[in-house]
Coordinates of C-alpha atoms in Angstrom, one line a residue:
M1 CA -33.4 -303.1 -96.0
V2 CA -32.9 -300.8 -99.0
T3 CA -32.3 -297.0 -98.4
R4 CA -31.9 -294.1 -100.8
D5 CA -30.9 -290.6 -99.6
E6 CA -31.3 -291.8 -96.0
R7 CA -34.8 -292.9 -96.7
V8 CA -36.1 -296.5 -96.5
V9 CA -37.5 -297.5 -99.9
G10 CA -37.8 -301.2 -99.4
F11 CA -37.3 -304.0 -96.8
A12 CA -37.8 -307.7 -96.3
F13 CA -39.0 -309.4 -93.1
V14 CA -38.6 -313.2 -92.5
E15 CA -40.1 -315.3 -89.7
R16 CA -37.9 -318.4 -89.1
G17 CA -39.6 -321.8 -89.4
Q18 CA -38.4 -324.7 -87.2
D19 CA -39.4 -327.8 -89.3
E20 CA -40.8 -325.9 -92.3
P21 CA -39.7 -323.2 -94.7
D22 CA -39.3 -319.6 -93.4
S23 CA -42.2 -317.2 -94.2
G24 CA -41.4 -313.7 -95.4
E25 CA -42.7 -310.4 -96.8
V26 CA -41.0 -308.1 -99.2
V27 CA -42.0 -304.5 -99.7
V28 CA -40.8 -301.8 -102.1
H29 CA -42.1 -298.2 -102.1
P30 CA -44.2 -297.6 -105.2
E31 CA -42.1 -294.7 -106.3
H32 CA -38.9 -296.8 -106.3
R33 CA -40.2 -300.0 -108.0
G34 CA -38.6 -301.1 -111.3
S35 CA -35.1 -300.3 -110.0
G36 CA -34.1 -303.8 -109.0
H37 CA -34.8 -303.3 -105.3
G38 CA -37.3 -306.2 -105.2
S39 CA -34.9 -308.6 -106.9
A40 CA -32.1 -307.6 -104.5
L41 CA -34.3 -308.2 -101.5
L42 CA -35.5 -311.6 -102.8
R43 CA -31.9 -312.7 -103.4
S44 CA -31.0 -311.6 -99.9
V45 CA -34.0 -313.5 -98.4
R46 CA -33.0 -316.7 -100.3
E47 CA -29.3 -316.5 -99.3
D48 CA -30.3 -316.1 -95.7
A49 CA -32.9 -318.8 -95.7
G50 CA -32.9 -321.7 -93.2
P51 CA -32.4 -325.4 -94.2
H52 CA -36.0 -325.8 -95.3
G53 CA -36.0 -322.8 -97.7
V54 CA -38.3 -319.8 -97.6
R55 CA -41.7 -318.7 -98.8
V56 CA -42.7 -315.1 -99.5
W57 CA -46.2 -313.7 -99.8
A58 CA -47.2 -311.5 -102.8
H59 CA -50.4 -309.7 -102.0
G60 CA -52.6 -309.1 -105.0
R61 CA -50.5 -311.0 -107.5
T62 CA -49.7 -307.8 -109.5
P63 CA -47.8 -308.1 -112.8
G64 CA -44.7 -306.5 -111.2
A65 CA -44.6 -308.9 -108.3
V66 CA -45.0 -311.9 -110.7
S67 CA -42.3 -310.6 -113.0
V68 CA -39.8 -310.1 -110.2
A69 CA -40.5 -313.5 -108.6
E70 CA -40.3 -315.4 -111.8
S71 CA -37.1 -313.6 -112.9
E72 CA -35.5 -314.7 -109.7
G73 CA -36.6 -318.3 -110.1
W74 CA -39.4 -318.4 -107.6
T75 CA -42.5 -320.5 -108.2
P76 CA -46.0 -320.1 -106.8
V77 CA -46.9 -322.8 -104.3
R78 CA -50.1 -321.5 -102.8
E79 CA -52.9 -319.0 -103.4
L80 CA -55.5 -317.5 -101.1
H81 CA -58.7 -315.9 -102.3
K82 CA -60.4 -313.6 -99.9
M83 CA -64.2 -313.0 -100.1
R84 CA -66.1 -310.5 -98.1
M85 CA -69.8 -309.5 -97.8
P86 CA -71.1 -306.4 -96.0
L87 CA -73.5 -307.1 -93.2
R88 CA -75.2 -303.7 -93.5
D89 CA -76.9 -301.8 -96.3
L90 CA -74.7 -299.6 -98.5
G91 CA -75.8 -296.5 -100.3
P92 CA -74.9 -295.7 -103.9
E93 CA -72.3 -293.1 -102.7
V94 CA -69.9 -295.7 -101.3
P95 CA -67.8 -298.3 -103.1
D96 CA -69.6 -301.5 -103.9
G97 CA -73.0 -299.8 -103.3
P98 CA -75.8 -299.8 -103.5
W99 CA -76.2 -303.0 -101.6
T100 CA -79.0 -304.5 -99.5
A101 CA -77.6 -306.7 -96.7
P102 CA -79.2 -310.2 -96.6
E103 CA -81.2 -311.5 -93.7
L104 CA -79.0 -314.1 -92.0
P105 CA -80.9 -316.8 -90.2
E106 CA -80.1 -317.7 -86.6
P107 CA -78.3 -321.0 -86.2
V108 CA -80.7 -324.0 -85.6
L109 CA -79.5 -327.2 -84.2
R110 CA -80.7 -330.6 -85.5
P111 CA -83.3 -332.1 -83.3
E112 CA -81.2 -335.1 -82.4
V113 CA -78.5 -332.9 -80.8
A114 CA -80.6 -329.9 -79.7
D115 CA -81.0 -331.2 -76.1
K116 CA -77.3 -332.2 -75.8
V117 CA -75.5 -329.0 -77.1
R118 CA -75.5 -325.5 -75.8
I119 CA -74.1 -322.7 -78.0
R120 CA -72.9 -319.5 -76.3
P121 CA -70.6 -316.5 -77.0
F122 CA -66.9 -316.8 -76.4
V123 CA -65.9 -315.9 -72.8
V124 CA -62.6 -314.0 -72.5
G125 CA -60.4 -315.3 -69.8
Q126 CA -62.2 -318.7 -69.7
D127 CA -62.4 -320.2 -73.2
E128 CA -58.9 -319.6 -74.6
E129 CA -57.4 -323.0 -74.0
A130 CA -60.4 -324.8 -75.2
W131 CA -60.7 -322.6 -78.3
L132 CA -57.0 -323.3 -79.1
R133 CA -57.5 -327.1 -78.8
A134 CA -60.6 -327.0 -81.1
N135 CA -58.8 -324.7 -83.5
A136 CA -55.8 -327.0 -83.7
L137 CA -58.1 -330.0 -84.5
A138 CA -60.2 -328.1 -87.0
F139 CA -57.2 -326.7 -88.9
A140 CA -54.7 -329.5 -88.4
D141 CA -53.7 -329.3 -92.1
H142 CA -53.6 -325.5 -92.3
P143 CA -50.0 -324.1 -92.2
E144 CA -50.9 -321.0 -90.1
Q145 CA -54.4 -321.2 -88.6
G146 CA -53.8 -324.6 -87.0
S147 CA -50.6 -323.4 -85.2
L148 CA -52.1 -320.4 -83.4
T149 CA -50.8 -320.1 -79.8
L150 CA -52.2 -318.5 -76.7
D151 CA -50.0 -315.4 -77.3
D152 CA -51.5 -315.2 -80.8
L153 CA -55.0 -315.3 -79.5
L154 CA -54.4 -312.9 -76.7
Q155 CA -52.9 -310.4 -79.2
R156 CA -56.1 -310.6 -81.2
E157 CA -58.3 -310.1 -78.1
V158 CA -56.8 -306.6 -77.6
E159 CA -57.4 -305.5 -81.2
D160 CA -60.2 -302.9 -81.7
W161 CA -62.1 -305.2 -84.1
F162 CA -62.3 -308.1 -81.6
D163 CA -65.7 -308.9 -80.2
P164 CA -66.3 -312.1 -78.2
G165 CA -69.9 -312.0 -79.3
D166 CA -68.8 -312.7 -82.9
S167 CA -67.5 -316.2 -82.0
W168 CA -69.7 -318.9 -80.8
S169 CA -68.6 -321.9 -78.8
R170 CA -70.1 -325.3 -77.9
P171 CA -69.0 -326.4 -74.5
P172 CA -68.2 -330.1 -74.2
T173 CA -71.1 -332.3 -73.1
A174 CA -68.8 -335.3 -72.2
A175 CA -65.2 -335.7 -71.3
R176 CA -64.3 -337.2 -74.7
S177 CA -66.0 -334.4 -76.6
P178 CA -63.8 -331.5 -77.4
P179 CA -65.3 -328.0 -77.7
T180 CA -65.8 -326.7 -81.2
T181 CA -65.8 -323.2 -82.5
G182 CA -69.0 -322.0 -84.2
P183 CA -69.7 -319.6 -87.1
R184 CA -67.5 -316.6 -87.4
R185 CA -69.0 -313.3 -88.5
T186 CA -66.6 -310.9 -90.1
R187 CA -67.2 -307.3 -89.1
T188 CA -66.7 -304.8 -92.0
A189 CA -67.0 -301.1 -92.4
P190 CA -69.4 -299.7 -95.0
G191 CA -67.7 -299.5 -98.4
S192 CA -64.8 -301.8 -97.4
A193 CA -66.4 -305.1 -98.3
T194 CA -67.4 -306.8 -101.5
T195 CA -69.3 -309.9 -102.5
R196 CA -66.6 -310.8 -105.1
P197 CA -63.1 -312.1 -104.5
S198 CA -61.2 -309.0 -103.6
V199 CA -57.7 -309.9 -102.7
R200 CA -55.6 -312.8 -104.0
S201 CA -52.4 -313.6 -102.2
T202 CA -49.8 -315.9 -103.6
W203 CA -47.0 -317.8 -101.7
W204 CA -43.8 -318.0 -103.7
G205 CA -41.4 -320.7 -102.6
S206 CA -37.7 -321.1 -102.9
T207 CA -35.7 -324.0 -101.5
P208 CA -32.0 -325.0 -101.7
P209 CA -31.6 -327.8 -104.3
G210 CA -32.2 -331.3 -103.0
R211 CA -34.3 -330.2 -100.0
A212 CA -38.0 -330.2 -99.4
P213 CA -39.2 -331.5 -102.7
G214 CA -42.0 -329.4 -104.3
W215 CA -40.5 -326.1 -103.1
A216 CA -37.4 -326.0 -105.2
A217 CA -36.7 -322.9 -107.2
R218 CA -36.4 -323.3 -111.0

């Protein structure tokens, strides 16, 4: 944490990884950027990293974030592009308006499976374990999504944006058939969504020399 005149102007948070690099976030107040606080926090994060190194998210890939990361020897290892689309009409007075929401078709099952599959909304208190198993299989190669736990899911269920009707599930029709998650509809407020990539997040990696090839700092 960085303080000035008894005020917090920057801090770093790191979540320890067991068999993978730690994952962190670094934040500096806009009015106190350009003073070396970001570089100091990155050095602290690296010095305190576990044996597999550490990765830090940079949200938006701003020139300042890139400059600080590169000056400290960090290299980009992953990028995420977030795309959103409003599901309701937007007037010209709001950002990204005017916009006419498209008509989304109802899901239709192929004839060969229509009589074997039943699709229904997610049931809170009943489907969590099955959902987690399906999620782990579907995202086995995804660093975060595939490792969601029951606690993670329960935390999401109490968020104000959570609606079980927004997630569809296919119950198993045979003992060997795992349940699968269906389409996910993202709920957005008017003016907060766009049809273009809106946020680009970059993971910057730093690893002690000789460990975890591909994550080494320059």
